[in-house]
Short mmCIF file of C-alpha atoms in Angstrom, two decimals:
data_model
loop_
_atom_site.label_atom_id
_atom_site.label_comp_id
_atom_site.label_asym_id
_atom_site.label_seq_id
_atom_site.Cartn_x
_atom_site.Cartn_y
_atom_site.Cartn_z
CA UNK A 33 24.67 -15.62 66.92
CA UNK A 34 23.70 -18.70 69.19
CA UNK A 35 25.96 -21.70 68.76
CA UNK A 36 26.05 -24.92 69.98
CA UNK A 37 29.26 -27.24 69.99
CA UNK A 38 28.99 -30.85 70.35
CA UNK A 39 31.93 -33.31 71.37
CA UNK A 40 33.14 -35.20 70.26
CA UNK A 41 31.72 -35.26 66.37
CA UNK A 42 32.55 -39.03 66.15
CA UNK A 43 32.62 -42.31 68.80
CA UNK A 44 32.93 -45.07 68.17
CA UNK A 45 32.80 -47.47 70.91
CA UNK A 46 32.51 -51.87 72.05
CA UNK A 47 29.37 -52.96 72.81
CA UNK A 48 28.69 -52.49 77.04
CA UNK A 49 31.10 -49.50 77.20
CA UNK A 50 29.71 -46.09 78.68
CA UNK A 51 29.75 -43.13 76.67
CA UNK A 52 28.94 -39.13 77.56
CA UNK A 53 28.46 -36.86 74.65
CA UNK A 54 29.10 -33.13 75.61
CA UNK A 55 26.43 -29.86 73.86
CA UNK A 56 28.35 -26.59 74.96
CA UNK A 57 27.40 -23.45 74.55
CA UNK A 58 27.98 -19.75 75.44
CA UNK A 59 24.42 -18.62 75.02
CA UNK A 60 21.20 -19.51 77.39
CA UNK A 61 18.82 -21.22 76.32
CA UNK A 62 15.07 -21.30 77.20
CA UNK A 63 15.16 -25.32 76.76
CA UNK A 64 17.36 -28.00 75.02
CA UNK A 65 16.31 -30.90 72.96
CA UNK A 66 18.20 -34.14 72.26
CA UNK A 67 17.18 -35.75 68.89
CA UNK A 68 18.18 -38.62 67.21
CA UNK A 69 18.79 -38.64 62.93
CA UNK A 70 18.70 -41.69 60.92
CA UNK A 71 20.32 -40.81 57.16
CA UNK A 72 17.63 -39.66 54.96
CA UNK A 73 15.30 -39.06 57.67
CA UNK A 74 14.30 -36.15 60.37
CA UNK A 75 15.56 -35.41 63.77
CA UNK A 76 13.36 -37.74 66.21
CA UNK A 77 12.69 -36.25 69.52
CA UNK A 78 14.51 -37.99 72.11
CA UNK A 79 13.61 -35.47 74.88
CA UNK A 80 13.37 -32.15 76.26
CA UNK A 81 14.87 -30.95 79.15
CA UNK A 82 13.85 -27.03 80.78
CA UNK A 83 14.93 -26.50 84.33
CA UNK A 84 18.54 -25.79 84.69
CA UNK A 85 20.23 -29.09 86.58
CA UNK A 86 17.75 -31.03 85.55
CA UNK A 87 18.02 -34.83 84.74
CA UNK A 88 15.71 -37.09 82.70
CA UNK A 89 16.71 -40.43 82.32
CA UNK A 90 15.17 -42.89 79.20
CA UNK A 91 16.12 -46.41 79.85
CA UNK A 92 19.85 -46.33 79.77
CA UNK A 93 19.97 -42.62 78.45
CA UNK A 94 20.55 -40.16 80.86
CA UNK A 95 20.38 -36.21 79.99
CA UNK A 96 21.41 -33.58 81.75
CA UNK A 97 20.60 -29.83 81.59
CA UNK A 98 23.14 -27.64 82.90
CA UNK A 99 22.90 -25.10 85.58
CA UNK A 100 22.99 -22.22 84.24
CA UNK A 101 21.08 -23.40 81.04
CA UNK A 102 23.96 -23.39 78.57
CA UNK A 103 25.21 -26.78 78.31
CA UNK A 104 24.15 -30.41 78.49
CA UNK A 105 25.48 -34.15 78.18
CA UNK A 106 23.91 -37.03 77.23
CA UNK A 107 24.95 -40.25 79.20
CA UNK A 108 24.63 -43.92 77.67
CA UNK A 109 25.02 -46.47 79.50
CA UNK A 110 25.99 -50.28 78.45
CA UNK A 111 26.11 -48.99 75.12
CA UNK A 112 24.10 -51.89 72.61
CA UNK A 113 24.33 -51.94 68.70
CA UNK A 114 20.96 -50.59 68.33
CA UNK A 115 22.04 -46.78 69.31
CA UNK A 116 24.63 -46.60 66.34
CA UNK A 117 23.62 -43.05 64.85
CA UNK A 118 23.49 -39.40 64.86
CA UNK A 119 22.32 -37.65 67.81
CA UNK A 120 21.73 -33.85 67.66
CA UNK A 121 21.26 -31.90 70.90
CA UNK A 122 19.31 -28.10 69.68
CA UNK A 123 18.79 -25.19 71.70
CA UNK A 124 15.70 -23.04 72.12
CA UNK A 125 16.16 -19.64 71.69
CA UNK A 126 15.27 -17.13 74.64
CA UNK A 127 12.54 -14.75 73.52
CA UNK A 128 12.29 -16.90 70.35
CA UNK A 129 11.08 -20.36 69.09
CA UNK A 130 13.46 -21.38 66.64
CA UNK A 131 16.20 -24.47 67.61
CA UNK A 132 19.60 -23.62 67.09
CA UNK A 133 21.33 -27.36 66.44
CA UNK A 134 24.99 -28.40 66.56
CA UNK A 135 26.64 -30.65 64.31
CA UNK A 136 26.50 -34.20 65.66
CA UNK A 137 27.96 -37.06 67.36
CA UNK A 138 27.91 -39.71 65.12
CA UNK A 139 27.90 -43.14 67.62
CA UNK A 140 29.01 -46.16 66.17
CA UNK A 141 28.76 -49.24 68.87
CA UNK A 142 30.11 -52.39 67.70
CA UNK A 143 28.99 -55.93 68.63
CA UNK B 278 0.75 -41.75 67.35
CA UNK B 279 0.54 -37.95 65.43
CA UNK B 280 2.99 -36.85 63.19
CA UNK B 281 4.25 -34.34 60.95
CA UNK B 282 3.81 -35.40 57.74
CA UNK B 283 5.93 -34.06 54.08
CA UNK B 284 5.48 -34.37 50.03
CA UNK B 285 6.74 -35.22 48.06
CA UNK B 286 9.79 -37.26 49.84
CA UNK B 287 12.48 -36.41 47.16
CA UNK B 288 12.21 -33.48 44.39
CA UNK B 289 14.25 -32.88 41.24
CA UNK B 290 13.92 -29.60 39.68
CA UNK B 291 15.72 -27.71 37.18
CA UNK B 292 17.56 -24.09 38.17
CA UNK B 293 15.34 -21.42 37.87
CA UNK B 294 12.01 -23.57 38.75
CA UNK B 295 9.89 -22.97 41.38
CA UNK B 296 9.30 -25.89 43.80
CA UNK B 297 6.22 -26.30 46.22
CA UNK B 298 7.50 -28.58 49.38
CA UNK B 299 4.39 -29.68 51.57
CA UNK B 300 3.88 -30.21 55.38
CA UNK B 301 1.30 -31.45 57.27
CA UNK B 302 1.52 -30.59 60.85
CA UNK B 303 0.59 -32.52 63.71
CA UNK B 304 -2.98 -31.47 63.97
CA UNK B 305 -3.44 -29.08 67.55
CA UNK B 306 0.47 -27.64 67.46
CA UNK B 307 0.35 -23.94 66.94
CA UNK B 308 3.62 -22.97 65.46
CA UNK B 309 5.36 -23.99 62.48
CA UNK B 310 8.75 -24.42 60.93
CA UNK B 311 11.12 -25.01 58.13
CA UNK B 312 14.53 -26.16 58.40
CA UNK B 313 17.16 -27.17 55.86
CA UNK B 314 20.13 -29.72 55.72
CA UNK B 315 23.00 -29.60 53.47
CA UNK B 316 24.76 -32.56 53.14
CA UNK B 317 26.71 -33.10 55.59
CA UNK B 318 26.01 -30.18 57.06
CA UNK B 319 24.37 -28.31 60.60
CA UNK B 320 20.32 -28.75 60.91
CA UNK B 321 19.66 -24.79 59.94
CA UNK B 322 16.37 -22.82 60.58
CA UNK B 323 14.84 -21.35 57.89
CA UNK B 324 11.17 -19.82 59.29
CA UNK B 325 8.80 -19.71 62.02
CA UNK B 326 4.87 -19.05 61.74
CA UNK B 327 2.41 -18.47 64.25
CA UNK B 328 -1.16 -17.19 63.90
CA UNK B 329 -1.04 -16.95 60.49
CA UNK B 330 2.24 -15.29 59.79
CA UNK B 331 5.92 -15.13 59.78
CA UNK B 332 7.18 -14.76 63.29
CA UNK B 333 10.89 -15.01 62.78
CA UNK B 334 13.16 -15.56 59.72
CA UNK B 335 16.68 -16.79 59.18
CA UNK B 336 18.94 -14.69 56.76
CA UNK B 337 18.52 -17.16 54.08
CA UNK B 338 15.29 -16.96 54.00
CA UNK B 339 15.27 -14.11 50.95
CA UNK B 340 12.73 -12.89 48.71
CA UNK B 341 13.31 -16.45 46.91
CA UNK B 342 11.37 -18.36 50.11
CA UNK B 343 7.37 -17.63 50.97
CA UNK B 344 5.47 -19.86 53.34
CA UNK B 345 1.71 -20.48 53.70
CA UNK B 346 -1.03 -22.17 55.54
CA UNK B 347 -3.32 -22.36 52.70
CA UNK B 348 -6.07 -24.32 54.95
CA UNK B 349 -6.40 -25.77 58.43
CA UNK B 350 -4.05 -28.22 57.99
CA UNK B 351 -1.35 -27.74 55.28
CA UNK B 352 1.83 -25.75 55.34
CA UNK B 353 4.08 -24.72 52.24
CA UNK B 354 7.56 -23.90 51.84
CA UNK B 355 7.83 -22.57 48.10
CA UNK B 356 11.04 -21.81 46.16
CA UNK B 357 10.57 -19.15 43.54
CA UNK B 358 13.17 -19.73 41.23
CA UNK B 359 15.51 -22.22 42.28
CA UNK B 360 19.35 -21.92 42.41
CA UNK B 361 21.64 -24.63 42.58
CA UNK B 362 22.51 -24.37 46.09
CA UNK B 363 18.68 -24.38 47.73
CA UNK B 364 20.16 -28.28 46.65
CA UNK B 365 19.11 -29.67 50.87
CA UNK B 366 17.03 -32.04 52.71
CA UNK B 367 13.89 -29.59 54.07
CA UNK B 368 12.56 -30.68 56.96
CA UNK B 369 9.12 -29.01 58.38
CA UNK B 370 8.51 -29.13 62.26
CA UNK B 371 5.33 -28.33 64.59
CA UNK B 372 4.95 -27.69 68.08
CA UNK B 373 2.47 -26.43 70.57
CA UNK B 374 4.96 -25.37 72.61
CA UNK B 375 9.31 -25.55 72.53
CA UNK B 376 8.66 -29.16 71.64
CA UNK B 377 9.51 -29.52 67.92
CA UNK B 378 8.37 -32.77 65.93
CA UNK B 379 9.93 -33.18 62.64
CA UNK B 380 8.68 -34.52 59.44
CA UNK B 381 10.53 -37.14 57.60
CA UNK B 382 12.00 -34.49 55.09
CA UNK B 383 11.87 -33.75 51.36
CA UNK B 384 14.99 -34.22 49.69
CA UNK B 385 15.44 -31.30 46.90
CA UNK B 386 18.16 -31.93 44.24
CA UNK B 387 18.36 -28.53 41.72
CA UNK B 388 20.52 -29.36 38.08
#
């Protein structure tokens, strides 16, 4: 069974503070997604990331993918008010299309 | 911008109904899934289709769960008789490749 462990569950931060949130693994997965969750709503796709060490970068969000394809962080930098919520990181199975998620950092950035 | 598409947004049913949940997919993705939320509770993947049938299934996905593309552009997630834990947000997801998109979700209370 493929799991993924995010850290920590819950952050909550000041407003221009830099925050890394960890997605850890022991399995390898064929890509990782980072999503974002309002309550009530669906996962929005945040990004994608394939090659193992690779970095994307979305204004002040910065994702990593880890070497060997089992872990990844996502970096936020100057923290603002507007990226209070829950971000989900999910896995891609290898040989498989399903996502495999983990539970959640809930991000709370106060003014 | 396209994007996956669900109805109705919330559904109440009674235990022992059968529910129909509905999913539009973004129009050129080929595969197809279902996931479910429990309150407070992991993303979890439920089914994936592909070219017209079931390519991988989750062990909760019993005898109780069918899916179907009943045209070119709708896809179903029915219940058969509906216990009081199938009580989740269902979300439906597309993509043409490991990129999922999600749907806004259908809420599903069973009394």
């Amino acid at each position: 069974t493929q799991l993924l462990e995010q850290s920590p569950q819950f952050l909550s931060i000041q407003e221009g503070e830099n925050l890394t949130v960890y997605c850890n693994s022991s399995s390898v997965f064929s890509s990782l997604q980072w999503y974002r969750q309002e309550p009530g709503e669906g996962p929005v796709l945040l990004v994608t990331v394939v090659t193992g060490g690779e970095v994307k970068k979305l204004k002040r969000l910065t994702f990593q993918f880890g070497d060997a394809r089992k872990d990844s962080s996502l970096h936020i930098t100057a923290a603002q008010p507007g990226d209070t919520g829950l971000y989900l990181c999910a896995g891609v199975v290898q040989g498989a299309q399903k996502l495999v998620f983990g539970q959640g950092t809930r991000l709370t950035i106060n003014p | 911008e396209p994007e996956v598409t669900q109805t109705p947004s919330h559904q109440v049913t009674q235990m022992g109904q059968e529910v129909i949940l509905r999913c539009v997919p973004i129009s050129n993705h080929l595969y197809f899934y279902w996931y479910r939320q429990i309150l407070g509770q992991k993303v979890e993947f439920l089914v994936s289709f592909y070219n017209n049938e079931i390519s991988e299934k989750s062990e909760i996905f019993d005898d109780q769960f069918s899916v179907e593309r009943p045209d070119g552009s709708n896809f179903t997630l029915k219940i058969r008789s509906t216990k009081l834990e199938d009580s989740a947000m269902y979300f439906c997801a597309s993509s043409f490749y490991d990129e999922q998109f999600f749907g806004p979700g259908t809420r599903l209370t069973v009394l």
